[in-house]
Coordinates of C-alpha atoms in Angstrom, one line a residue:
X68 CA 177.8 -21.6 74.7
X69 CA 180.5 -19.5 73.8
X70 CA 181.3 -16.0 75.0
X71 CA 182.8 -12.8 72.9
X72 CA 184.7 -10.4 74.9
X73 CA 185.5 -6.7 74.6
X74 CA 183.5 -5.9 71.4
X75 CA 183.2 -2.2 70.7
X76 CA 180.3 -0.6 68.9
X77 CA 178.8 3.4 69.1
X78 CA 176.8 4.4 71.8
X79 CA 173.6 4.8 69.2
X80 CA 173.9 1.5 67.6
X81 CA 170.7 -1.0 66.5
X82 CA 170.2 -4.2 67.9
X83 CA 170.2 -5.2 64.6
X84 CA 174.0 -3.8 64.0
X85 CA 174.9 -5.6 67.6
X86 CA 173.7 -9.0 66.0
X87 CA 176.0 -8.0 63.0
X88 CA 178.9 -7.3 65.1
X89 CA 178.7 -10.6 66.7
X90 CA 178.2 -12.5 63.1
X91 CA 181.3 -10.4 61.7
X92 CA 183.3 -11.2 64.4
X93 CA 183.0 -14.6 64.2
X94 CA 183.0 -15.0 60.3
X95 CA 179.8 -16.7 60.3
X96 CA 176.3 -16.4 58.5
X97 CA 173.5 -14.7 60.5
X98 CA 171.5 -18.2 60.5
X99 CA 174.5 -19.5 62.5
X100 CA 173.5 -17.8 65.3
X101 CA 171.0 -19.1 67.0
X102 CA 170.7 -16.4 69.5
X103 CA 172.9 -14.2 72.2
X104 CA 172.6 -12.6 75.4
X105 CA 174.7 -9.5 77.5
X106 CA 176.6 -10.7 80.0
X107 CA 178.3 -7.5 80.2
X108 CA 178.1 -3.7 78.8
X109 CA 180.7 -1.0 80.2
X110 CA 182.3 2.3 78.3
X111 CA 185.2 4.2 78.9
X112 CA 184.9 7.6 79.3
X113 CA 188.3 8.4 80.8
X114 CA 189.5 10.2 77.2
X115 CA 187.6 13.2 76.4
X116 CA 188.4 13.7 72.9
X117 CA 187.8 10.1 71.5
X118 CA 184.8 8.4 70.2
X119 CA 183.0 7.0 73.3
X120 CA 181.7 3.5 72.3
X121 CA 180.2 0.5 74.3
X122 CA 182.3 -2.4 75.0
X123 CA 180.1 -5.7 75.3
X124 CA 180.6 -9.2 76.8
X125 CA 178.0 -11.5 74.6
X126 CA 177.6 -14.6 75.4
X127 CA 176.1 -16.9 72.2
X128 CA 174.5 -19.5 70.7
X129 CA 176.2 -21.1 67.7
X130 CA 175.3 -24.4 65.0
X131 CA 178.9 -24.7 64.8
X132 CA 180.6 -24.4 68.0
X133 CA 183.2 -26.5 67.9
X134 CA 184.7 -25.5 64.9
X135 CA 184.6 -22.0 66.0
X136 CA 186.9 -22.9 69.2
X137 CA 189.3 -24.4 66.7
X138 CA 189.2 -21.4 64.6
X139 CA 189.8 -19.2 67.4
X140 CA 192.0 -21.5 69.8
X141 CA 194.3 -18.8 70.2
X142 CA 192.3 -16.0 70.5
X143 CA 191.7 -14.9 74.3
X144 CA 188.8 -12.9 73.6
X145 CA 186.8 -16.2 72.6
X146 CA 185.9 -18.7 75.0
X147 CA 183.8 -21.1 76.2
X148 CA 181.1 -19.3 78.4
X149 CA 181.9 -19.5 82.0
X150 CA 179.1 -21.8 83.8
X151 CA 177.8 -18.9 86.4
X152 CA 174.0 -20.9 87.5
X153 CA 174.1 -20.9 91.1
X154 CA 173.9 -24.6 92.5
X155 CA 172.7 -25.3 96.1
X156 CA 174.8 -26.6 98.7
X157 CA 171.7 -28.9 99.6
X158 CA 168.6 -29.4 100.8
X159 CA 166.7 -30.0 104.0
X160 CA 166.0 -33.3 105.4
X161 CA 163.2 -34.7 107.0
X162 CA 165.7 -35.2 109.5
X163 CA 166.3 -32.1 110.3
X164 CA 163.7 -30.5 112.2
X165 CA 165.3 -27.4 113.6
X166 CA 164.8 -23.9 112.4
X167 CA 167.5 -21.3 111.8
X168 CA 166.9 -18.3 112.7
X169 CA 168.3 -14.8 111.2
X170 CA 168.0 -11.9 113.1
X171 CA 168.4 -8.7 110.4
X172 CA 166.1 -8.1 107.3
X173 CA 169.1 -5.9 105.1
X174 CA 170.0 -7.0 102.2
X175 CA 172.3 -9.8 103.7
X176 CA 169.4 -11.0 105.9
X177 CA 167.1 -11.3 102.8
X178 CA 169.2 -13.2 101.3
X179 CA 170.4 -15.6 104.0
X180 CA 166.3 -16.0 104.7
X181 CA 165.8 -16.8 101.1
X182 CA 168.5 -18.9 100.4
X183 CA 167.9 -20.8 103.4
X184 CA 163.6 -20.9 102.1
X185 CA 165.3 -22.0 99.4
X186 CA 167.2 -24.8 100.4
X187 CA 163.5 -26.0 102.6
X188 CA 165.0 -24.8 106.3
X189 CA 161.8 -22.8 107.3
X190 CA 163.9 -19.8 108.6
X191 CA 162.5 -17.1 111.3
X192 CA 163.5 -14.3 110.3
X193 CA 163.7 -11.3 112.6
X194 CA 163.5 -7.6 111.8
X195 CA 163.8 -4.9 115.0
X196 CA 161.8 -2.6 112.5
X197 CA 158.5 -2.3 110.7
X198 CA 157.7 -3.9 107.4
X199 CA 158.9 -1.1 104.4
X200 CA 155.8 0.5 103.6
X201 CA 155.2 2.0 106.8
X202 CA 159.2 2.2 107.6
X203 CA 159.0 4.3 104.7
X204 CA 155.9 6.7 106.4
X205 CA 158.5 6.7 109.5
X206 CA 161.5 8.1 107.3
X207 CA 159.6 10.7 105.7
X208 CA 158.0 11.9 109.0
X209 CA 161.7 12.3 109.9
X210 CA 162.9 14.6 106.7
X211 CA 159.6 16.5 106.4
X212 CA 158.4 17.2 110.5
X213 CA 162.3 16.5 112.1
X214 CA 160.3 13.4 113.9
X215 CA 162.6 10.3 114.2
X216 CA 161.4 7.0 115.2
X217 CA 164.7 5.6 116.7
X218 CA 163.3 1.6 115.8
X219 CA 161.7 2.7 112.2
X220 CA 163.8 4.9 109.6
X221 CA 167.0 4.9 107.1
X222 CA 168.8 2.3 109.4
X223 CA 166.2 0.1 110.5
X224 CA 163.3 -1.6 109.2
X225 CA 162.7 -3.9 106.2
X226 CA 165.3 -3.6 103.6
X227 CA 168.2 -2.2 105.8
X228 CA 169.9 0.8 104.8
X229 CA 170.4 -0.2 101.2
X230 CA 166.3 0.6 100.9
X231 CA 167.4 4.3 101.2
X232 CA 170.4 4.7 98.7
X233 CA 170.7 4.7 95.4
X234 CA 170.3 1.1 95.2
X235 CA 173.8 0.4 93.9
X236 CA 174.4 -3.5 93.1
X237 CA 178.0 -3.2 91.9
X238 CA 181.4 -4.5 94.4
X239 CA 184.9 -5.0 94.2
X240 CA 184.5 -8.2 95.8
X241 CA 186.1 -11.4 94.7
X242 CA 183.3 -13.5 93.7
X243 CA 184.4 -16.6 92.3
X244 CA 181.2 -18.9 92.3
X245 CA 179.3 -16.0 90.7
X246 CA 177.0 -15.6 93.9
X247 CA 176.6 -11.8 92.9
X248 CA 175.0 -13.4 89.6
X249 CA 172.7 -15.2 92.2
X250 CA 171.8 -12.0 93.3
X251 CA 170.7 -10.2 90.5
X252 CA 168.9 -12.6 89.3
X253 CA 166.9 -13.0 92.6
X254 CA 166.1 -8.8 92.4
X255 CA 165.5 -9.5 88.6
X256 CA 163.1 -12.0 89.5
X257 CA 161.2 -9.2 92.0
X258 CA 161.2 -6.7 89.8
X259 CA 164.2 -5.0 89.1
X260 CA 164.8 -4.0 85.2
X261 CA 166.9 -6.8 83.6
X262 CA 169.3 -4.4 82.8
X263 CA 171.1 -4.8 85.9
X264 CA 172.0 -8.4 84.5
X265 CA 174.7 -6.5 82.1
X266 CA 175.3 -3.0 82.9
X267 CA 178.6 -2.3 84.2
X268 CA 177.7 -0.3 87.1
X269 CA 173.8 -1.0 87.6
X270 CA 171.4 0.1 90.2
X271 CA 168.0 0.7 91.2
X272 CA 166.9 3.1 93.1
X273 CA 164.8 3.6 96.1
X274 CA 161.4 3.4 95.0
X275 CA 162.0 -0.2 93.2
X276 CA 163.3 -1.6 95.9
X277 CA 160.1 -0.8 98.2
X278 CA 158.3 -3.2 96.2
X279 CA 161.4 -6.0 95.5
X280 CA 161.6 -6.6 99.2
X281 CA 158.0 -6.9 99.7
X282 CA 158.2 -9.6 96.8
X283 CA 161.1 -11.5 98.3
X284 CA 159.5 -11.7 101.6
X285 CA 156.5 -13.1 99.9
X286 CA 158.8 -15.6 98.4
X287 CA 160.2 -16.7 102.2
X288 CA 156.9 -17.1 103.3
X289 CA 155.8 -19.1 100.6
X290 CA 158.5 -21.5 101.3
X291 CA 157.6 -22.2 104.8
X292 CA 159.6 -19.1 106.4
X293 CA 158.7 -16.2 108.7
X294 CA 159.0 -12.7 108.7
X295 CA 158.6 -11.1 112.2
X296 CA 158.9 -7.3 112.3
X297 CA 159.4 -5.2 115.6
X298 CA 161.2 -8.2 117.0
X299 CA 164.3 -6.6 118.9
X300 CA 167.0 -9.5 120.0
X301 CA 168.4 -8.1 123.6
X302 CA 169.9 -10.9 124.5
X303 CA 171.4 -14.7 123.7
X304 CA 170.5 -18.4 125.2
X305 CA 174.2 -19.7 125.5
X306 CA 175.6 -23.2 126.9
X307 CA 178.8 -23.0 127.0
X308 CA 180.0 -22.3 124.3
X309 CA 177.4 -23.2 122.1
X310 CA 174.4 -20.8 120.9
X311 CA 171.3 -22.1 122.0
X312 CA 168.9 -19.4 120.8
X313 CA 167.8 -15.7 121.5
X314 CA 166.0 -13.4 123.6
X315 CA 163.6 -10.8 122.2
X316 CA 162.5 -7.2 123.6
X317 CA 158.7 -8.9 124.9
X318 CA 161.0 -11.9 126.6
X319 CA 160.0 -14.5 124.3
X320 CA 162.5 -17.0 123.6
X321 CA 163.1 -18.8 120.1
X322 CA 165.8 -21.9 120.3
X323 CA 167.9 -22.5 117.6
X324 CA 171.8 -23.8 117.3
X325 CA 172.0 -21.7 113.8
X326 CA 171.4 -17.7 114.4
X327 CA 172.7 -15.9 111.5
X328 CA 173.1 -12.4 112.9
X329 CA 173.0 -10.1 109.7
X330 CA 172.9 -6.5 111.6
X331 CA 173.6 -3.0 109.9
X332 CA 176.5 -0.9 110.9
X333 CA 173.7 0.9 113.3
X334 CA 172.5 -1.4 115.6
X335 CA 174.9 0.0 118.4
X336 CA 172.8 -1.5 121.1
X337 CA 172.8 -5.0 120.1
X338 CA 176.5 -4.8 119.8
X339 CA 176.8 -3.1 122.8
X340 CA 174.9 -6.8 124.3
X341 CA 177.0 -8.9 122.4
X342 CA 180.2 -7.6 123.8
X343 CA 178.7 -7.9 127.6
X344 CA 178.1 -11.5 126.3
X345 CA 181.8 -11.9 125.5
X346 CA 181.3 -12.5 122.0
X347 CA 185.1 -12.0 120.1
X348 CA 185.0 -8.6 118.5
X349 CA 187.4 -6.3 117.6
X350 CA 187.8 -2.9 116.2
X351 CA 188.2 -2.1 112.7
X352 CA 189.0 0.6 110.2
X353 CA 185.9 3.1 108.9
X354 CA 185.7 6.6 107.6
X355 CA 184.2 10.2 108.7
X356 CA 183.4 13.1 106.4
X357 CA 180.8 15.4 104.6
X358 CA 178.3 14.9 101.7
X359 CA 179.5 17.3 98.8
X360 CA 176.8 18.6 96.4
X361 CA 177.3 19.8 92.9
X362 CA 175.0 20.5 89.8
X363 CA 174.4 17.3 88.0
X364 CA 175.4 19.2 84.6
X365 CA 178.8 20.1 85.9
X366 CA 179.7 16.6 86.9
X367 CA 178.2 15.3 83.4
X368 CA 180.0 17.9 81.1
X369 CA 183.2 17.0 83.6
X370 CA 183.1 13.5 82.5
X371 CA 180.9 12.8 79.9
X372 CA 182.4 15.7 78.1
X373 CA 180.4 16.4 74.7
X374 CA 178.1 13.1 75.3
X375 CA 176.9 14.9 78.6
X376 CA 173.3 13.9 78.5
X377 CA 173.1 11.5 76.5
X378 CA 170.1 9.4 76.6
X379 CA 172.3 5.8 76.7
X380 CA 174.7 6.8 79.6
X381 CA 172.1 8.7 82.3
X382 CA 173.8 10.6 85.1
X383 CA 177.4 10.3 85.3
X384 CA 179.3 9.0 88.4
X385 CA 182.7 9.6 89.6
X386 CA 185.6 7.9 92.3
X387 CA 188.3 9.7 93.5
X388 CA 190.6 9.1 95.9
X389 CA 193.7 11.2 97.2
X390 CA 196.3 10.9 99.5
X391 CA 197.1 14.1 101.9
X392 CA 200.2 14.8 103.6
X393 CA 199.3 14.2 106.5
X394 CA 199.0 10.7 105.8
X395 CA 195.3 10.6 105.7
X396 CA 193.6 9.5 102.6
X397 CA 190.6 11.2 101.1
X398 CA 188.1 9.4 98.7
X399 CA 184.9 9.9 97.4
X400 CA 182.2 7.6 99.3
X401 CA 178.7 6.1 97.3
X402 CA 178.6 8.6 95.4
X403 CA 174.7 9.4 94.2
X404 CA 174.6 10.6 90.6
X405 CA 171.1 12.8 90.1
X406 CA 169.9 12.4 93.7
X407 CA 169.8 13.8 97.0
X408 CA 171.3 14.2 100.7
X409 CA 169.0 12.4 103.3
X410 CA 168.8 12.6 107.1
X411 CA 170.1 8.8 108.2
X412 CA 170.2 9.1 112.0
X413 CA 168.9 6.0 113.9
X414 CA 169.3 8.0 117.1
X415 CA 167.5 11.0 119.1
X416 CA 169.9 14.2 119.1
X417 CA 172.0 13.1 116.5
X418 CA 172.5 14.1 113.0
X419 CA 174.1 11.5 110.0
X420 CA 174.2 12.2 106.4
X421 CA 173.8 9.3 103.2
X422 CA 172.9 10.0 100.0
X423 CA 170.4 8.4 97.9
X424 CA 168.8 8.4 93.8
X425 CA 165.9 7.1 92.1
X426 CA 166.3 5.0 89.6
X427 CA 165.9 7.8 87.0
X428 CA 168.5 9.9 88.9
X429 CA 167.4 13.1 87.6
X430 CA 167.3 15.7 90.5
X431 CA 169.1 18.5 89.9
X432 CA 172.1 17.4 92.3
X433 CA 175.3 15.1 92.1
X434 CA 176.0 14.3 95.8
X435 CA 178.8 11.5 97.1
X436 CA 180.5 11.1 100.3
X437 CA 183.9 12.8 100.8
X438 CA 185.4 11.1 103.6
X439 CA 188.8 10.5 105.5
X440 CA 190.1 6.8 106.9
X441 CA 189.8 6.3 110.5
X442 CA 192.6 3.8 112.1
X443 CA 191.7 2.1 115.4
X444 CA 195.2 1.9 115.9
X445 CA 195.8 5.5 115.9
X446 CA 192.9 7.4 116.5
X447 CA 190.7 5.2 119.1
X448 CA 192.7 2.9 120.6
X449 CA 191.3 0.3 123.0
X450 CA 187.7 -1.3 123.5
X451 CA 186.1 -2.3 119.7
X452 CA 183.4 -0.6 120.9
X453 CA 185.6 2.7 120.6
X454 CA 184.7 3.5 117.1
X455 CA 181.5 3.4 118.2
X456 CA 181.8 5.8 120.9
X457 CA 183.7 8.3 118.6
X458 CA 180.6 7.9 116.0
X459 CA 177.9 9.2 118.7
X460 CA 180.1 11.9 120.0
X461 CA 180.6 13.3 116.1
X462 CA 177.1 12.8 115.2
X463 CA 175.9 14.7 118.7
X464 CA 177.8 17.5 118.0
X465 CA 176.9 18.3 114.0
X466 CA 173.2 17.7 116.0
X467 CA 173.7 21.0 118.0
X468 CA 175.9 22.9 115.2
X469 CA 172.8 22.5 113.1
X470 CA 170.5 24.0 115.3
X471 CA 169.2 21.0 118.0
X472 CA 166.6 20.2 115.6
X473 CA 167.6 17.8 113.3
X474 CA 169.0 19.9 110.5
X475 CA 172.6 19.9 109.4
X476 CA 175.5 21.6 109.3
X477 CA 176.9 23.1 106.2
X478 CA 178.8 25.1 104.7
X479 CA 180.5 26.0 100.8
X480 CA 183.5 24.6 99.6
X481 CA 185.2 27.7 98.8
X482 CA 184.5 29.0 102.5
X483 CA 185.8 25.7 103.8
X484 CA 189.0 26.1 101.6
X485 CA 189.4 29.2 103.1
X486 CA 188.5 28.3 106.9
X487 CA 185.4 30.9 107.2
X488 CA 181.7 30.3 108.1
X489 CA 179.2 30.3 105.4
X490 CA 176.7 32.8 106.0
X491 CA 174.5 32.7 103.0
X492 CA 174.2 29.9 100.0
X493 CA 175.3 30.6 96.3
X494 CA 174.2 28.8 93.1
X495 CA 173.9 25.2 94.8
X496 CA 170.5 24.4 96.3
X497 CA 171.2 21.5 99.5
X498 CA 168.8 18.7 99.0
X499 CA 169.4 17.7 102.8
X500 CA 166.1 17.9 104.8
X501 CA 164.9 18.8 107.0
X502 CA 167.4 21.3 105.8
X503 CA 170.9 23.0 106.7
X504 CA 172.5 25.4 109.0
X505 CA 175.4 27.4 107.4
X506 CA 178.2 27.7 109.7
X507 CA 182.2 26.7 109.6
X508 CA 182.3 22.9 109.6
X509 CA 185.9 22.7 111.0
X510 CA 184.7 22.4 114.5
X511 CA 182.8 18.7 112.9
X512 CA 185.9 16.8 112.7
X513 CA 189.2 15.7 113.9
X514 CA 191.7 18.5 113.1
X515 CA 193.2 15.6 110.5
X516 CA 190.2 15.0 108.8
X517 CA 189.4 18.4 108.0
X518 CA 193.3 19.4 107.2
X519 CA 193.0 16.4 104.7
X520 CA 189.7 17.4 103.2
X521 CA 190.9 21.2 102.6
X522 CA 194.1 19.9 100.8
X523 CA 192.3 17.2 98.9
X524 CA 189.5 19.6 97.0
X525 CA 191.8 21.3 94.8
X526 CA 193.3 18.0 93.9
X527 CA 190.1 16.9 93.0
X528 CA 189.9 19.8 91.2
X529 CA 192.4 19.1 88.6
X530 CA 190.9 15.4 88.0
X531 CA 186.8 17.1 87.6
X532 CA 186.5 20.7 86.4
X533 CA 184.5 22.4 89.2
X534 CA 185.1 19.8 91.5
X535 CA 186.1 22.9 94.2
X536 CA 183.0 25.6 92.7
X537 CA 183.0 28.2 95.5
X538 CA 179.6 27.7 95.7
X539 CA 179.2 23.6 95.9
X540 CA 177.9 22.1 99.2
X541 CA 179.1 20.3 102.3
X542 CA 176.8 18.9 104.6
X543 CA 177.7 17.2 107.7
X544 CA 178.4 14.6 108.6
X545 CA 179.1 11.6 107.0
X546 CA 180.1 8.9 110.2
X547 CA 178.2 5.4 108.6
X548 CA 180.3 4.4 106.0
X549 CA 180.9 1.2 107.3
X550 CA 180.6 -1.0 110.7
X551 CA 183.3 0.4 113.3
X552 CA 183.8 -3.3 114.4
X553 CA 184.1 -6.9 112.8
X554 CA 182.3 -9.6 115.1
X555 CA 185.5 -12.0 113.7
X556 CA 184.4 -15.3 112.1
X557 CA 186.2 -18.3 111.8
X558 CA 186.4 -21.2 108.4
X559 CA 182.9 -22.2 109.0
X560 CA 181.6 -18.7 109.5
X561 CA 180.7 -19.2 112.5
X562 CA 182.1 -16.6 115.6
X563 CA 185.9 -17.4 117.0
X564 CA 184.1 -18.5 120.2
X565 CA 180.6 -18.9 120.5
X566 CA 179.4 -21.7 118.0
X567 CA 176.0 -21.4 116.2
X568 CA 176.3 -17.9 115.9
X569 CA 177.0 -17.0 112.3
X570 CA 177.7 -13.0 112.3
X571 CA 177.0 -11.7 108.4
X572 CA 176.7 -8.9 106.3
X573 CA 177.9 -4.9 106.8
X574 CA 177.3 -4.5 110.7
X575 CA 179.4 -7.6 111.2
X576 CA 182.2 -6.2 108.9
X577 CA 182.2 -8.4 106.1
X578 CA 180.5 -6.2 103.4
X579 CA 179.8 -2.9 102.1
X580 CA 176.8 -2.0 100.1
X581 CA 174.1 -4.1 98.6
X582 CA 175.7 -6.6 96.5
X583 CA 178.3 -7.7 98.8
X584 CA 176.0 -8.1 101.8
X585 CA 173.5 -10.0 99.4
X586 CA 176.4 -11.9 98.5
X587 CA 177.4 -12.6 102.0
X588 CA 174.2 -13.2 102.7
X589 CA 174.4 -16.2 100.4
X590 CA 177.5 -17.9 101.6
X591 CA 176.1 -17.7 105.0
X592 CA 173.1 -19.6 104.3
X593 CA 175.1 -22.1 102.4
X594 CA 177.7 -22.3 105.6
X595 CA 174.7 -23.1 108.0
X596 CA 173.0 -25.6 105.6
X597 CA 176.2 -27.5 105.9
X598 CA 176.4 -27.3 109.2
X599 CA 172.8 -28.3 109.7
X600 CA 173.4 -30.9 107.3
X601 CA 176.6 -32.3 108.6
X602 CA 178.2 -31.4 105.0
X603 CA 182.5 -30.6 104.8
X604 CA 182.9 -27.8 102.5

């Protein structure tokens, strides 16, 4: 198998002309190729004027391989094809007859359940919420009647967060044994649009995922695993210093030496239990802001320029980042091309903002995260439970400043440039239900974050035309970015000083978003099959 990089061709090109490219390229005849795949597709949009054309990675087929690597020895473009099939650590024994248990059914618990169903371990998996079809009921009862179900919405329930987003599956994760290949295969296999395989920046939107999850608990099951929804953990069976299993909400107690704890950034009161436990945690860095709204055309035409709508490229996206005087940086924050601001509060008398697409991403809308760094250091010293702290008391206030009844705070950009209350919306619709309270947002955030904000718009401005429209909306606020706390892990993945306890995924602080928590995920499974096993690494 050999692999062509960085090929070029026009955004409207036939598959036919692709299989041309690939036979030109090489100098061989068309019956020479016995048949390609895309490993990769990407553009590059960054220079308006020039012809925007698709770069591919291909990987290929050939009846004369070996003389082609001759031929192009010294060309870095043309390789052998990188092996990226994932290959199991091992399997289970008859031997062993206990069953890991994983406590979290995000994207990193799926994947450590499967992985480990995989690998014949029988895992129990435990989910605090309720399966996604009726989690799903619980979030919309939420956004369209302001009721919130504090074990059953955005945060909790099957699927984790990610359910809710725009189903992004791209990282900046180093990856070296291609276990985010693993991954999309796995959601390929469920039902998500093979696309994703090659797409530079794929996703998939809420709606697919519903059904993917469903299918990839299924697949747990099938194996020998179980799924157990509105199963709280509240507390851990220790020995020492050696985890002997966990306590659940009804008192019922599951033994187990292997607990893979893969929690979201949310679950406040089992972190809360773990430090009373004496678990090693410690604080760590995570981000506050707003959601910013803007047409969808303006954002397009910004980037896109005169292929703005074009069929091939969808929605556009953008990432920005700047860095104020004040030392603060600023940056743009899963960013939701064609979609919409949701209500994402886990708690009563609270109000969080995320953003989240279909996988057609055609509302009207652009809407991303505009958010500011938060140092433990410098702004809540002390307890890693801290960042926690600050987290409720943001989200209770932008709860009263929108009214006490679940909707939000918000205001326009050119009123928050110019530090006045909105008092009546312009050409930008919000998407955020149950809807928005106009007011003056400064009194949401540290003084800092909202200095840093103000000075980073007009910056912004110069990179997107009508980045800072007057009339384009902030809703507040943005706290969940990431996990305020990393529940530190050592070689073996396993926590600094309770062994058997394998913290994962985003609420541990080891990944952010759905690939890397998938990924994550993965290597956790793998780390307690050795363990279980008695492997080395």
């Amino acid at each position: 198998m050999l692999r062509i990089t960085e090929l070029k061709l026009p955004l409207d090109h036939s598959d036919d002309e692709l299989r041309a490219a690939i036979v030109q390229r090489l100098g061989i005849t068309d019956e020479q190729l016995l048949g390609f795949t895309l490993f990769k597709r990407s553009y590059d949009a960054r220079k308006k004027n020039s012809e925007l054309l698709f770069i591919y990675t291909i990987d290929l087929e050939t009846s004369n391989e070996d003389e082609l690597l001759r031929v192009f020895a010294d060309d870095p473009k043309i390789s052998v094809a990188p092996d990226v099939s994932y290959k199991f650590v091992g399997h289970a024994t008859p031997a062993v007859q206990e069953r890991p248990v994983v406590v979290g059914f995000g994207p990193c618990g799926i994947f450590a359940g499967l992985l480990l169903a995989q690998m014949g371990f029988k895992p129990i998996v435990l989910e605090r919420g309720k399966e996604v079809r009726q989690r799903t009921k619980d979030t919309w009862g939420l956004w369209r009647k302001s009721v919130l179900n504090p074990e059953s919405n955005v945060q909790f329930g099957e699927g984790g967060a990610g359910t809710f987003s725009d189903g992004k599956l791209y990282s900046q994760i180093k990856d070296p044994q291609h276990h985010g290949r693993k991954v999309l295969e796995e959601f390929v296999k469920a039902g998500a649009p093979e696309e994703i395989l090659y797409i530079n920046k794929p996703h998939i939107g809420t709606f697919r995922l519903t059904s993917m999850v469903e299918k990839m608990r299924e697949e747990i099951i099938s194996l020998g695993g179980e799924v157990r929804f509105e199963q709280k953990v509240t507390d851990l069976l220790v020995d020492g210093e050696q985890l002997t299993g966990v306590v659940l909400q009804n008192g019922e107690q599951l033994l187990s030496r292997h607990v893979v704890l893969a929690l979201g950034h949310s679950a406040r009161d089992t972190f809360r239990m773990l430090h009373a436990k004496g678990v090693f945690m410690e604080a760590k860095p995570f981000s506050v802001g707003f959601r910013i709204e803007h047409p969808q055309s303006l954002i397009d035409k910004a980037r896109l320029g005169k292929y703005a709508g074009h069929p091939k490229l969808g929605a556009a996206d953008y990432k920005l980042v700047y860095h104020a005087k004040n030392g603060r940086s600023v940056y743009s924050f899963c960013m939701c091309p064609g979609g919409t601001v949701v209500a994402a509060t886990s708690e009563p008398g609270r109000v969080v903002t995320n953003g989240m697409s279909q996988y057609s991403r055609n509302e009207r809308n652009a809407n991303s995260g505009l958010v500011v760094g938060i140092d433990p250091e410098r702004d809540y010293p002390g307890s890693p439970l801290a960042g926690i702290e600050l987290q409720e008391r943001l989200e209770s206030h932008a709860y009263v400043m929108g009214g006490s009844n679940y909707q939000a705070p918000a205001q326009l950009v050119g009123d928050f440039v110019a530090g006045r209350a909105s008092t009546a919306l312009g050409s930008v619709e919000p998407s955020y239900k149950p809807g928005v309270t106009l007011c003056d947002l400064a009194a949401s955030l540290p003084a800092f974050a909202i200095e840093a904000i103000r000075e980073a718009l007009p910056a912004f401005e110069r990179q997107i035309k009508g980045y800072s429209l007057h009339d384009a909306v902030l809703t507040g606020i943005e706290t969940r970015t990431s996990s305020p706390l990393r529940i530190t892990r050592d070689d073996s993945f396993q926590s600094l000083n309770l062994k058997g306890l394998f913290p994962a995924g985003e609420g541990a602080g080891y990944a952010g978003g759905i690939l890397s928590a998938g990924v994550d995920g993965i290597r956790i499974a793998e780390a307690v099959a050795r363990d279980m096993l008695g492997l080395k690494d």
